[in-house]
Amino acid sequence: MNKVLVFAGSTRLDSFHRKLALEAVAALRAAGAEATFADLRDYPMPLYDGDVEAAQGLPSNARAFKELVKAHNAIVIASPEYNGSFPALVKNAIDWISRPEGDETHLLAFRGKKAALLSTSPGPGGGQRGLRHLRELLEMIGVHVIAGQLTIPKAFEAFDAAGRLARPQDREQLRRVIEGLVAEQTASQAA
């Protein structure tokens, strides 16, 4: 069974990326996957600090989020673009949960996982610059990021009053990205 963890790179309650992540959850379920939405607001972590790690180990929220990532075969990240890159919130969560504990291998939570990336932005680029940086980071730590990704420009017009994607072309592109992730994950499980 494809178990996919979905999270947004923003903790703002009315965030475009929270809406996009929830749309991804619905698309995953429609594609036959088991999808879990995780709100990083529920896993607050201090900025990564090696001295804190050495003295206290992983913070409890980092450990809980790490276990959640490990329990899923794939991830979907709906990430904002801040100043041409992805937000510190996402980087900090990745930094904490990439740390080994006990006899774990390095990057255990990430190695061998598949991922899909989504973004939206008020501007014409739809967040593609930030996703380029996030893709590079994830691939460097052993995640296979699928080729297809979703970038939605004009974010203020992209969602209806209920928080659903308003434009048919955006819904179709999300469906294609999600189905691509599910197909790749299914193929790798069968191999």
Tab-separated table of C-alpha atoms in Angstrom:
chain	number	residue	atom	x	y	z
A	1	MET	CA	0.000	0.000	0.000
A	2	ASN	CA	1.259	3.464	-0.875
A	3	LYS	CA	1.457	5.441	2.371
A	4	VAL	CA	2.167	9.081	1.619
A	5	LEU	CA	2.884	11.852	4.109
A	6	VAL	CA	1.844	15.340	3.011
A	7	PHE	CA	2.909	18.560	4.689
A	8	ALA	CA	3.063	22.264	3.952
A	9	GLY	CA	6.124	24.439	4.401
A	10	SER	CA	4.008	27.063	6.145
A	11	THR	CA	2.270	26.994	9.509
A	12	ARG	CA	-0.133	29.859	8.770
A	13	LEU	CA	-3.687	28.548	9.165
A	14	ASP	CA	-4.966	30.194	5.966
A	15	SER	CA	-1.795	29.471	3.999
A	16	PHE	CA	-2.073	28.752	0.289
A	17	HIS	CA	0.303	25.851	0.890
A	18	ARG	CA	-1.851	24.320	3.603
A	19	LYS	CA	-4.738	24.433	1.120
A	20	LEU	CA	-2.544	22.929	-1.578
A	21	ALA	CA	-1.373	20.163	0.776
A	22	LEU	CA	-4.971	19.304	1.657
A	23	GLU	CA	-5.833	19.194	-2.050
A	24	ALA	CA	-2.914	16.774	-2.495
A	25	VAL	CA	-4.296	14.554	0.274
A	26	ALA	CA	-7.645	14.358	-1.546
A	27	ALA	CA	-5.903	13.629	-4.868
A	28	LEU	CA	-3.787	10.892	-3.273
A	29	ARG	CA	-6.840	9.214	-1.797
A	30	ALA	CA	-8.601	9.426	-5.180
A	31	ALA	CA	-5.528	7.711	-6.701
A	32	GLY	CA	-5.805	4.853	-4.203
A	33	ALA	CA	-3.048	5.870	-1.796
A	34	GLU	CA	-3.240	6.150	1.963
A	35	ALA	CA	-2.513	9.819	2.688
A	36	THR	CA	-1.691	11.520	5.982
A	37	PHE	CA	-1.615	15.297	6.416
A	38	ALA	CA	0.927	16.533	8.959
A	39	ASP	CA	0.827	20.132	10.137
A	40	LEU	CA	4.307	21.381	11.078
A	41	ARG	CA	2.500	23.667	13.537
A	42	ASP	CA	1.946	20.505	15.600
A	43	TYR	CA	5.690	19.740	15.598
A	44	PRO	CA	7.446	22.947	16.692
A	45	MET	CA	11.218	22.479	16.793
A	46	PRO	CA	13.993	24.815	17.892
A	47	LEU	CA	16.502	25.881	15.270
A	48	TYR	CA	18.921	23.013	14.722
A	49	ASP	CA	21.816	23.282	17.176
A	50	GLY	CA	24.467	20.578	17.454
A	51	ASP	CA	25.128	21.492	21.096
A	52	VAL	CA	21.435	20.966	21.948
A	53	GLU	CA	21.496	17.648	20.103
A	54	ALA	CA	24.670	16.535	21.923
A	55	ALA	CA	23.283	17.487	25.337
A	56	GLN	CA	19.647	16.451	24.977
A	57	GLY	CA	19.282	14.387	21.806
A	58	LEU	CA	16.492	15.062	19.346
A	59	PRO	CA	13.682	17.263	20.678
A	60	SER	CA	10.495	15.244	21.244
A	61	ASN	CA	8.670	16.940	18.345
A	62	ALA	CA	11.554	16.232	15.968
A	63	ARG	CA	11.530	12.592	17.066
A	64	ALA	CA	7.748	12.355	16.589
A	65	PHE	CA	7.912	13.913	13.121
A	66	LYS	CA	10.827	11.660	12.190
A	67	GLU	CA	8.801	8.579	13.169
A	68	LEU	CA	5.914	9.861	11.053
A	69	VAL	CA	8.189	10.279	8.019
A	70	LYS	CA	9.694	6.821	8.561
A	71	ALA	CA	6.191	5.277	8.668
A	72	HIS	CA	5.399	6.474	5.120
A	73	ASN	CA	6.741	5.296	1.746
A	74	ALA	CA	6.627	8.709	0.078
A	75	ILE	CA	6.206	12.394	0.842
A	76	VAL	CA	4.528	15.367	-0.782
A	77	ILE	CA	5.724	18.827	0.218
A	78	ALA	CA	3.740	21.955	-0.616
A	79	SER	CA	6.404	24.585	-0.148
A	80	PRO	CA	6.260	28.354	-0.349
A	81	GLU	CA	9.029	30.295	-2.041
A	82	TYR	CA	10.690	32.850	0.212
A	83	ASN	CA	13.265	35.083	-1.471
A	84	GLY	CA	13.819	32.569	-4.259
A	85	SER	CA	14.218	29.498	-2.043
A	86	PHE	CA	12.236	27.267	0.289
A	87	PRO	CA	11.461	28.348	3.875
A	88	ALA	CA	13.644	27.821	6.930
A	89	LEU	CA	10.772	25.893	8.538
A	90	VAL	CA	11.197	23.090	5.973
A	91	LYS	CA	15.007	23.107	6.167
A	92	ASN	CA	14.961	23.006	9.966
A	93	ALA	CA	12.558	20.051	10.066
A	94	ILE	CA	14.718	18.182	7.536
A	95	ASP	CA	17.891	19.007	9.479
A	96	TRP	CA	16.498	17.645	12.750
A	97	ILE	CA	14.944	14.477	11.402
A	98	SER	CA	17.967	13.638	9.255
A	99	ARG	CA	20.006	13.074	12.424
A	100	PRO	CA	20.686	9.446	13.409
A	101	GLU	CA	19.830	8.189	16.873
A	102	GLY	CA	21.402	5.169	18.532
A	103	ASP	CA	22.386	2.610	15.897
A	104	GLU	CA	20.302	4.182	13.102
A	105	THR	CA	21.949	4.738	9.770
A	106	HIS	CA	22.431	8.331	8.659
A	107	LEU	CA	19.384	9.808	6.874
A	108	LEU	CA	17.244	6.748	7.681
A	109	ALA	CA	13.999	8.750	7.506
A	110	PHE	CA	14.716	9.827	3.906
A	111	ARG	CA	16.834	7.301	2.009
A	112	GLY	CA	14.874	5.437	-0.658
A	113	LYS	CA	11.720	7.522	-0.333
A	114	LYS	CA	9.949	9.098	-3.285
A	115	ALA	CA	8.658	12.662	-3.191
A	116	ALA	CA	6.539	15.111	-5.152
A	117	LEU	CA	6.865	18.882	-4.841
A	118	LEU	CA	4.117	21.491	-5.073
A	119	SER	CA	4.117	25.263	-4.818
A	120	THR	CA	2.018	28.308	-5.485
A	121	SER	CA	2.878	31.977	-5.485
A	122	PRO	CA	1.153	35.282	-6.159
A	123	GLY	CA	3.769	35.892	-8.852
A	124	PRO	CA	4.063	34.400	-12.332
A	125	GLY	CA	6.668	31.742	-11.412
A	126	GLY	CA	4.405	29.788	-9.096
A	127	GLY	CA	7.266	29.056	-6.682
A	128	GLN	CA	9.456	27.134	-9.122
A	129	ARG	CA	12.745	28.694	-7.929
A	130	GLY	CA	12.141	27.479	-4.384
A	131	LEU	CA	11.244	23.994	-5.580
A	132	ARG	CA	14.504	23.795	-7.538
A	133	HIS	CA	16.456	24.312	-4.297
A	134	LEU	CA	14.237	21.901	-2.345
A	135	ARG	CA	14.611	19.235	-5.040
A	136	GLU	CA	18.404	19.578	-4.861
A	137	LEU	CA	18.423	19.168	-1.079
A	138	LEU	CA	16.076	16.168	-1.077
A	139	GLU	CA	17.998	14.367	-3.814
A	140	MET	CA	21.257	14.969	-1.964
A	141	ILE	CA	19.861	13.183	1.124
A	142	GLY	CA	18.666	10.149	-0.799
A	143	VAL	CA	15.096	11.024	-1.790
A	144	HIS	CA	13.981	10.348	-5.359
A	145	VAL	CA	11.977	13.455	-6.341
A	146	ILE	CA	9.724	12.642	-9.276
A	147	ALA	CA	10.181	14.710	-12.413
A	148	GLY	CA	6.666	16.153	-12.442
A	149	GLN	CA	5.943	18.995	-10.063
A	150	LEU	CA	3.171	21.523	-9.631
A	151	THR	CA	3.765	25.276	-9.645
A	152	ILE	CA	0.693	27.492	-9.581
A	153	PRO	CA	1.005	31.214	-10.403
A	154	LYS	CA	-1.475	33.880	-9.284
A	155	ALA	CA	-2.149	32.179	-5.935
A	156	PHE	CA	-4.735	34.779	-4.910
A	157	GLU	CA	-6.943	33.519	-7.758
A	158	ALA	CA	-6.079	29.808	-7.438
A	159	PHE	CA	-8.421	28.796	-4.610
A	160	ASP	CA	-12.167	29.140	-4.138
A	161	ALA	CA	-13.918	30.160	-0.900
A	162	ALA	CA	-13.834	26.556	0.340
A	163	GLY	CA	-10.033	26.368	-0.143
A	164	ARG	CA	-10.248	24.100	-3.201
A	165	LEU	CA	-8.301	24.654	-6.411
A	166	ALA	CA	-10.525	26.835	-8.581
A	167	ARG	CA	-8.928	26.447	-12.022
A	168	PRO	CA	-9.455	23.185	-13.944
A	169	GLN	CA	-5.900	23.253	-15.328
A	170	ASP	CA	-4.449	23.401	-11.796
A	171	ARG	CA	-6.631	20.490	-10.643
A	172	GLU	CA	-5.578	18.477	-13.692
A	173	GLN	CA	-1.888	19.185	-13.166
A	174	LEU	CA	-2.162	18.208	-9.486
A	175	ARG	CA	-3.882	14.958	-10.512
A	176	ARG	CA	-1.073	14.182	-12.982
A	177	VAL	CA	1.684	14.858	-10.439
A	178	ILE	CA	-0.021	12.768	-7.758
A	179	GLU	CA	-0.774	9.892	-10.120
A	180	GLY	CA	2.851	10.017	-11.272
A	181	LEU	CA	4.065	9.699	-7.677
A	182	VAL	CA	1.687	6.828	-6.939
A	183	ALA	CA	2.677	5.021	-10.162
A	184	GLU	CA	6.408	5.350	-9.410
A	185	GLN	CA	5.924	4.211	-5.814
A	186	THR	CA	3.809	1.234	-6.930
A	187	ALA	CA	6.406	0.245	-9.541
A	188	SER	CA	9.244	0.378	-7.002
A	189	GLN	CA	7.273	-1.750	-4.520
A	190	ALA	CA	6.634	-4.360	-7.219
A	191	ALA	CA	10.304	-4.515	-8.253
